[in-house]
Amino acid sequence: MLITDAAAVDGPAALHRRADFSPAELHAGRPLYFVQHDNRATNEVTYQLQWREGRGASAGGGSVAFENVSAVKLYLVTLFAPGDVQSVIILEPLAPGQWGYRSVTGIRQVGLGGVERYRASYVNRAVAMFEHVSRP
């Protein structure tokens, strides 16, 4: 998947783009929304993201959860309904200057081989992210 366009918006049904989220907005812990267009869908998809501060052993880190709040379509066919695509990224401090990264993505199985068609893309994305965050 290649993201071809993305922007922050004010809400799940917002049509107007806005400035990027500020660090204060992200740390407030409330849901934020953005739209994204990628090379597999024919529509712009709205996603919700929410940052959660780490607690206990994860203090100083946290997690960010993503979920599609609008349908992902290929022309007139709905590939994924709202809520079908979810991801969580967890960042944990391991030692001074060293961070742990975990990511989980869940996609509801749909007709037309929706998930299976993109299995290699998701594996490739996971490997690329691991290589990016594991290099010093």
mmCIF file with all atom_site columns, C-alpha atoms in Angstrom:
data_model
loop_
_atom_site.group_PDB
_atom_site.id
_atom_site.type_symbol
_atom_site.label_atom_id
_atom_site.label_alt_id
_atom_site.label_comp_id
_atom_site.label_asym_id
_atom_site.label_entity_id
_atom_site.label_seq_id
_atom_site.pdbx_PDB_ins_code
_atom_site.Cartn_x
_atom_site.Cartn_y
_atom_site.Cartn_z
_atom_site.occupancy
_atom_site.B_iso_or_equiv
_atom_site.pdbx_formal_charge
_atom_site.auth_seq_id
_atom_site.auth_comp_id
_atom_site.auth_asym_id
_atom_site.auth_atom_id
_atom_site.pdbx_PDB_model_num
ATOM 1   C CA . MET A 1 1   ? 0.000   0.000   0.000  1.00 0.00 ? 1   MET A CA 1
ATOM 2   C CA . LEU A 1 2   ? 1.248   3.444   -0.862 1.00 0.00 ? 2   LEU A CA 1
ATOM 3   C CA . ILE A 1 3   ? -0.404  6.408   0.825  1.00 0.00 ? 3   ILE A CA 1
ATOM 4   C CA . THR A 1 4   ? -0.854  9.032   -1.865 1.00 0.00 ? 4   THR A CA 1
ATOM 5   C CA . ASP A 1 5   ? -2.500  11.749  0.260  1.00 0.00 ? 5   ASP A CA 1
ATOM 6   C CA . ALA A 1 6   ? -3.357  12.370  3.928  1.00 0.00 ? 6   ALA A CA 1
ATOM 7   C CA . ALA A 1 7   ? -4.575  15.247  6.095  1.00 0.00 ? 7   ALA A CA 1
ATOM 8   C CA . ALA A 1 8   ? -5.932  15.975  9.551  1.00 0.00 ? 8   ALA A CA 1
ATOM 9   C CA . VAL A 1 9   ? -9.658  16.795  9.801  1.00 0.00 ? 9   VAL A CA 1
ATOM 10  C CA . ASP A 1 10  ? -11.851 18.099  12.648 1.00 0.00 ? 10  ASP A CA 1
ATOM 11  C CA . GLY A 1 11  ? -14.120 15.074  13.053 1.00 0.00 ? 11  GLY A CA 1
ATOM 12  C CA . PRO A 1 12  ? -15.367 11.792  11.607 1.00 0.00 ? 12  PRO A CA 1
ATOM 13  C CA . ALA A 1 13  ? -17.663 13.504  9.090  1.00 0.00 ? 13  ALA A CA 1
ATOM 14  C CA . ALA A 1 14  ? -15.502 16.570  8.454  1.00 0.00 ? 14  ALA A CA 1
ATOM 15  C CA . LEU A 1 15  ? -14.973 17.569  4.853  1.00 0.00 ? 15  LEU A CA 1
ATOM 16  C CA . HIS A 1 16  ? -12.468 20.341  5.482  1.00 0.00 ? 16  HIS A CA 1
ATOM 17  C CA . ARG A 1 17  ? -8.791  19.668  6.027  1.00 0.00 ? 17  ARG A CA 1
ATOM 18  C CA . ARG A 1 18  ? -6.981  21.389  8.862  1.00 0.00 ? 18  ARG A CA 1
ATOM 19  C CA . ALA A 1 19  ? -3.444  21.879  10.153 1.00 0.00 ? 19  ALA A CA 1
ATOM 20  C CA . ASP A 1 20  ? -1.583  18.830  11.460 1.00 0.00 ? 20  ASP A CA 1
ATOM 21  C CA . PHE A 1 21  ? -2.250  17.761  15.046 1.00 0.00 ? 21  PHE A CA 1
ATOM 22  C CA . SER A 1 22  ? -0.167  19.475  17.694 1.00 0.00 ? 22  SER A CA 1
ATOM 23  C CA . PRO A 1 23  ? 1.683   17.474  20.362 1.00 0.00 ? 23  PRO A CA 1
ATOM 24  C CA . ALA A 1 24  ? -0.761  18.875  22.940 1.00 0.00 ? 24  ALA A CA 1
ATOM 25  C CA . GLU A 1 25  ? -3.722  17.538  20.939 1.00 0.00 ? 25  GLU A CA 1
ATOM 26  C CA . LEU A 1 26  ? -2.124  14.101  20.683 1.00 0.00 ? 26  LEU A CA 1
ATOM 27  C CA . HIS A 1 27  ? -1.336  13.921  24.397 1.00 0.00 ? 27  HIS A CA 1
ATOM 28  C CA . ALA A 1 28  ? -4.849  14.990  25.401 1.00 0.00 ? 28  ALA A CA 1
ATOM 29  C CA . GLY A 1 29  ? -5.975  11.388  24.769 1.00 0.00 ? 29  GLY A CA 1
ATOM 30  C CA . ARG A 1 30  ? -9.150  12.248  22.904 1.00 0.00 ? 30  ARG A CA 1
ATOM 31  C CA . PRO A 1 31  ? -9.987  10.775  19.491 1.00 0.00 ? 31  PRO A CA 1
ATOM 32  C CA . LEU A 1 32  ? -8.531  12.636  16.531 1.00 0.00 ? 32  LEU A CA 1
ATOM 33  C CA . TYR A 1 33  ? -9.399  12.124  12.868 1.00 0.00 ? 33  TYR A CA 1
ATOM 34  C CA . PHE A 1 34  ? -7.537  12.136  9.576  1.00 0.00 ? 34  PHE A CA 1
ATOM 35  C CA . VAL A 1 35  ? -8.317  11.251  5.982  1.00 0.00 ? 35  VAL A CA 1
ATOM 36  C CA . GLN A 1 36  ? -6.078  9.148   3.815  1.00 0.00 ? 36  GLN A CA 1
ATOM 37  C CA . HIS A 1 37  ? -6.062  7.996   0.210  1.00 0.00 ? 37  HIS A CA 1
ATOM 38  C CA . ASP A 1 38  ? -3.946  5.039   -0.855 1.00 0.00 ? 38  ASP A CA 1
ATOM 39  C CA . ASN A 1 39  ? -3.297  3.252   -4.112 1.00 0.00 ? 39  ASN A CA 1
ATOM 40  C CA . ARG A 1 40  ? -5.644  0.335   -3.310 1.00 0.00 ? 40  ARG A CA 1
ATOM 41  C CA . ALA A 1 41  ? -8.859  2.254   -2.673 1.00 0.00 ? 41  ALA A CA 1
ATOM 42  C CA . THR A 1 42  ? -10.809 4.572   -4.922 1.00 0.00 ? 42  THR A CA 1
ATOM 43  C CA . ASN A 1 43  ? -12.086 6.758   -2.094 1.00 0.00 ? 43  ASN A CA 1
ATOM 44  C CA . GLU A 1 44  ? -10.624 8.884   0.656  1.00 0.00 ? 44  GLU A CA 1
ATOM 45  C CA . VAL A 1 45  ? -10.970 6.996   3.969  1.00 0.00 ? 45  VAL A CA 1
ATOM 46  C CA . THR A 1 46  ? -11.437 8.634   7.363  1.00 0.00 ? 46  THR A CA 1
ATOM 47  C CA . TYR A 1 47  ? -9.554  7.138   10.304 1.00 0.00 ? 47  TYR A CA 1
ATOM 48  C CA . GLN A 1 48  ? -9.685  7.772   14.036 1.00 0.00 ? 48  GLN A CA 1
ATOM 49  C CA . LEU A 1 49  ? -6.494  7.790   16.076 1.00 0.00 ? 49  LEU A CA 1
ATOM 50  C CA . GLN A 1 50  ? -6.122  7.959   19.828 1.00 0.00 ? 50  GLN A CA 1
ATOM 51  C CA . TRP A 1 51  ? -2.943  8.212   21.913 1.00 0.00 ? 51  TRP A CA 1
ATOM 52  C CA . ARG A 1 52  ? -2.873  6.565   25.326 1.00 0.00 ? 52  ARG A CA 1
ATOM 53  C CA . GLU A 1 53  ? -0.090  7.317   27.807 1.00 0.00 ? 53  GLU A CA 1
ATOM 54  C CA . GLY A 1 54  ? 1.866   4.340   29.117 1.00 0.00 ? 54  GLY A CA 1
ATOM 55  C CA . ARG A 1 55  ? 1.476   3.306   32.758 1.00 0.00 ? 55  ARG A CA 1
ATOM 56  C CA . GLY A 1 56  ? 3.537   1.222   35.152 1.00 0.00 ? 56  GLY A CA 1
ATOM 57  C CA . ALA A 1 57  ? 6.503   -0.361  33.387 1.00 0.00 ? 57  ALA A CA 1
ATOM 58  C CA . SER A 1 58  ? 5.507   1.489   30.195 1.00 0.00 ? 58  SER A CA 1
ATOM 59  C CA . ALA A 1 59  ? 5.501   4.959   31.811 1.00 0.00 ? 59  ALA A CA 1
ATOM 60  C CA . GLY A 1 60  ? 7.028   7.436   29.398 1.00 0.00 ? 60  GLY A CA 1
ATOM 61  C CA . GLY A 1 61  ? 5.780   5.458   26.406 1.00 0.00 ? 61  GLY A CA 1
ATOM 62  C CA . GLY A 1 62  ? 2.290   4.755   25.204 1.00 0.00 ? 62  GLY A CA 1
ATOM 63  C CA . SER A 1 63  ? 0.164   3.421   22.412 1.00 0.00 ? 63  SER A CA 1
ATOM 64  C CA . VAL A 1 64  ? -1.697  4.837   19.473 1.00 0.00 ? 64  VAL A CA 1
ATOM 65  C CA . ALA A 1 65  ? -4.792  3.073   18.130 1.00 0.00 ? 65  ALA A CA 1
ATOM 66  C CA . PHE A 1 66  ? -6.140  3.524   14.588 1.00 0.00 ? 66  PHE A CA 1
ATOM 67  C CA . GLU A 1 67  ? -9.513  2.502   13.145 1.00 0.00 ? 67  GLU A CA 1
ATOM 68  C CA . ASN A 1 68  ? -11.279 3.267   9.898  1.00 0.00 ? 68  ASN A CA 1
ATOM 69  C CA . VAL A 1 69  ? -14.507 5.192   10.550 1.00 0.00 ? 69  VAL A CA 1
ATOM 70  C CA . SER A 1 70  ? -15.583 5.289   6.923  1.00 0.00 ? 70  SER A CA 1
ATOM 71  C CA . ALA A 1 71  ? -15.784 2.481   4.378  1.00 0.00 ? 71  ALA A CA 1
ATOM 72  C CA . VAL A 1 72  ? -12.825 1.501   2.201  1.00 0.00 ? 72  VAL A CA 1
ATOM 73  C CA . LYS A 1 73  ? -14.088 1.138   -1.362 1.00 0.00 ? 73  LYS A CA 1
ATOM 74  C CA . LEU A 1 74  ? -12.859 -0.050  -4.710 1.00 0.00 ? 74  LEU A CA 1
ATOM 75  C CA . TYR A 1 75  ? -15.174 1.684   -7.153 1.00 0.00 ? 75  TYR A CA 1
ATOM 76  C CA . LEU A 1 76  ? -18.694 0.654   -6.038 1.00 0.00 ? 76  LEU A CA 1
ATOM 77  C CA . VAL A 1 77  ? -17.568 -2.331  -3.949 1.00 0.00 ? 77  VAL A CA 1
ATOM 78  C CA . THR A 1 78  ? -17.053 -1.912  -0.198 1.00 0.00 ? 78  THR A CA 1
ATOM 79  C CA . LEU A 1 79  ? -13.844 -3.752  0.713  1.00 0.00 ? 79  LEU A CA 1
ATOM 80  C CA . PHE A 1 80  ? -13.986 -2.878  4.425  1.00 0.00 ? 80  PHE A CA 1
ATOM 81  C CA . ALA A 1 81  ? -16.882 -1.443  6.408  1.00 0.00 ? 81  ALA A CA 1
ATOM 82  C CA . PRO A 1 82  ? -16.281 1.139   9.152  1.00 0.00 ? 82  PRO A CA 1
ATOM 83  C CA . GLY A 1 83  ? -14.360 -0.490  12.007 1.00 0.00 ? 83  GLY A CA 1
ATOM 84  C CA . ASP A 1 84  ? -13.033 -3.389  9.895  1.00 0.00 ? 84  ASP A CA 1
ATOM 85  C CA . VAL A 1 85  ? -9.427  -2.115  9.827  1.00 0.00 ? 85  VAL A CA 1
ATOM 86  C CA . GLN A 1 86  ? -7.756  -1.584  13.221 1.00 0.00 ? 86  GLN A CA 1
ATOM 87  C CA . SER A 1 87  ? -4.139  -1.131  14.299 1.00 0.00 ? 87  SER A CA 1
ATOM 88  C CA . VAL A 1 88  ? -2.324  -0.486  17.561 1.00 0.00 ? 88  VAL A CA 1
ATOM 89  C CA . ILE A 1 89  ? 1.278   0.694   17.866 1.00 0.00 ? 89  ILE A CA 1
ATOM 90  C CA . ILE A 1 90  ? 2.941   0.411   21.285 1.00 0.00 ? 90  ILE A CA 1
ATOM 91  C CA . LEU A 1 91  ? 6.104   2.330   22.176 1.00 0.00 ? 91  LEU A CA 1
ATOM 92  C CA . GLU A 1 92  ? 7.953   1.450   25.404 1.00 0.00 ? 92  GLU A CA 1
ATOM 93  C CA . PRO A 1 93  ? 11.141  2.883   26.875 1.00 0.00 ? 93  PRO A CA 1
ATOM 94  C CA . LEU A 1 94  ? 13.599  0.008   27.369 1.00 0.00 ? 94  LEU A CA 1
ATOM 95  C CA . ALA A 1 95  ? 16.695  1.918   28.510 1.00 0.00 ? 95  ALA A CA 1
ATOM 96  C CA . PRO A 1 96  ? 17.950  5.486   28.121 1.00 0.00 ? 96  PRO A CA 1
ATOM 97  C CA . GLY A 1 97  ? 17.809  6.236   24.410 1.00 0.00 ? 97  GLY A CA 1
ATOM 98  C CA . GLN A 1 98  ? 16.354  2.813   23.588 1.00 0.00 ? 98  GLN A CA 1
ATOM 99  C CA . TRP A 1 99  ? 12.726  2.115   22.701 1.00 0.00 ? 99  TRP A CA 1
ATOM 100 C CA . GLY A 1 100 ? 10.638  -0.983  22.111 1.00 0.00 ? 100 GLY A CA 1
ATOM 101 C CA . TYR A 1 101 ? 8.085   -1.054  19.290 1.00 0.00 ? 101 TYR A CA 1
ATOM 102 C CA . ARG A 1 102 ? 5.160   -3.435  18.835 1.00 0.00 ? 102 ARG A CA 1
ATOM 103 C CA . SER A 1 103 ? 2.406   -3.265  16.279 1.00 0.00 ? 103 SER A CA 1
ATOM 104 C CA . VAL A 1 104 ? -0.757  -5.291  15.797 1.00 0.00 ? 104 VAL A CA 1
ATOM 105 C CA . THR A 1 105 ? -3.139  -4.924  12.857 1.00 0.00 ? 105 THR A CA 1
ATOM 106 C CA . GLY A 1 106 ? -6.516  -6.588  12.650 1.00 0.00 ? 106 GLY A CA 1
ATOM 107 C CA . ILE A 1 107 ? -8.624  -6.750  9.521  1.00 0.00 ? 107 ILE A CA 1
ATOM 108 C CA . ARG A 1 108 ? -12.044 -8.333  9.399  1.00 0.00 ? 108 ARG A CA 1
ATOM 109 C CA . GLN A 1 109 ? -12.285 -10.991 6.691  1.00 0.00 ? 109 GLN A CA 1
ATOM 110 C CA . VAL A 1 110 ? -14.584 -9.906  3.895  1.00 0.00 ? 110 VAL A CA 1
ATOM 111 C CA . GLY A 1 111 ? -15.836 -11.410 0.670  1.00 0.00 ? 111 GLY A CA 1
ATOM 112 C CA . LEU A 1 112 ? -13.957 -11.160 -2.623 1.00 0.00 ? 112 LEU A CA 1
ATOM 113 C CA . GLY A 1 113 ? -10.728 -12.317 -0.921 1.00 0.00 ? 113 GLY A CA 1
ATOM 114 C CA . GLY A 1 114 ? -10.270 -8.831  0.545  1.00 0.00 ? 114 GLY A CA 1
ATOM 115 C CA . VAL A 1 115 ? -7.632  -9.624  3.147  1.00 0.00 ? 115 VAL A CA 1
ATOM 116 C CA . GLU A 1 116 ? -5.870  -12.467 1.354  1.00 0.00 ? 116 GLU A CA 1
ATOM 117 C CA . ARG A 1 117 ? -5.229  -10.300 -1.690 1.00 0.00 ? 117 ARG A CA 1
ATOM 118 C CA . TYR A 1 118 ? -3.094  -7.938  0.413  1.00 0.00 ? 118 TYR A CA 1
ATOM 119 C CA . ARG A 1 119 ? -1.342  -10.406 2.765  1.00 0.00 ? 119 ARG A CA 1
ATOM 120 C CA . ALA A 1 120 ? 2.073   -9.829  1.140  1.00 0.00 ? 120 ALA A CA 1
ATOM 121 C CA . SER A 1 121 ? 1.590   -6.059  1.410  1.00 0.00 ? 121 SER A CA 1
ATOM 122 C CA . TYR A 1 122 ? 0.923   -6.266  5.158  1.00 0.00 ? 122 TYR A CA 1
ATOM 123 C CA . VAL A 1 123 ? 3.922   -8.560  5.731  1.00 0.00 ? 123 VAL A CA 1
ATOM 124 C CA . ASN A 1 124 ? 6.132   -6.216  3.699  1.00 0.00 ? 124 ASN A CA 1
ATOM 125 C CA . ARG A 1 125 ? 4.904   -3.208  5.700  1.00 0.00 ? 125 ARG A CA 1
ATOM 126 C CA . ALA A 1 126 ? 5.620   -4.957  9.027  1.00 0.00 ? 126 ALA A CA 1
ATOM 127 C CA . VAL A 1 127 ? 9.150   -5.931  7.950  1.00 0.00 ? 127 VAL A CA 1
ATOM 128 C CA . ALA A 1 128 ? 9.883   -2.414  6.650  1.00 0.00 ? 128 ALA A CA 1
ATOM 129 C CA . MET A 1 129 ? 8.665   -0.822  9.895  1.00 0.00 ? 129 MET A CA 1
ATOM 130 C CA . PHE A 1 130 ? 10.734  -3.248  11.982 1.00 0.00 ? 130 PHE A CA 1
ATOM 131 C CA . GLU A 1 131 ? 13.862  -2.470  9.953  1.00 0.00 ? 131 GLU A CA 1
ATOM 132 C CA . HIS A 1 132 ? 13.227  1.266   10.242 1.00 0.00 ? 132 HIS A CA 1
ATOM 133 C CA . VAL A 1 133 ? 12.764  1.332   14.018 1.00 0.00 ? 133 VAL A CA 1
ATOM 134 C CA . SER A 1 134 ? 15.414  -1.281  14.860 1.00 0.00 ? 134 SER A CA 1
ATOM 135 C CA . ARG A 1 135 ? 18.338  0.532   13.247 1.00 0.00 ? 135 ARG A CA 1
ATOM 136 C CA . PRO A 1 136 ? 20.432  2.800   15.486 1.00 0.00 ? 136 PRO A CA 1
#
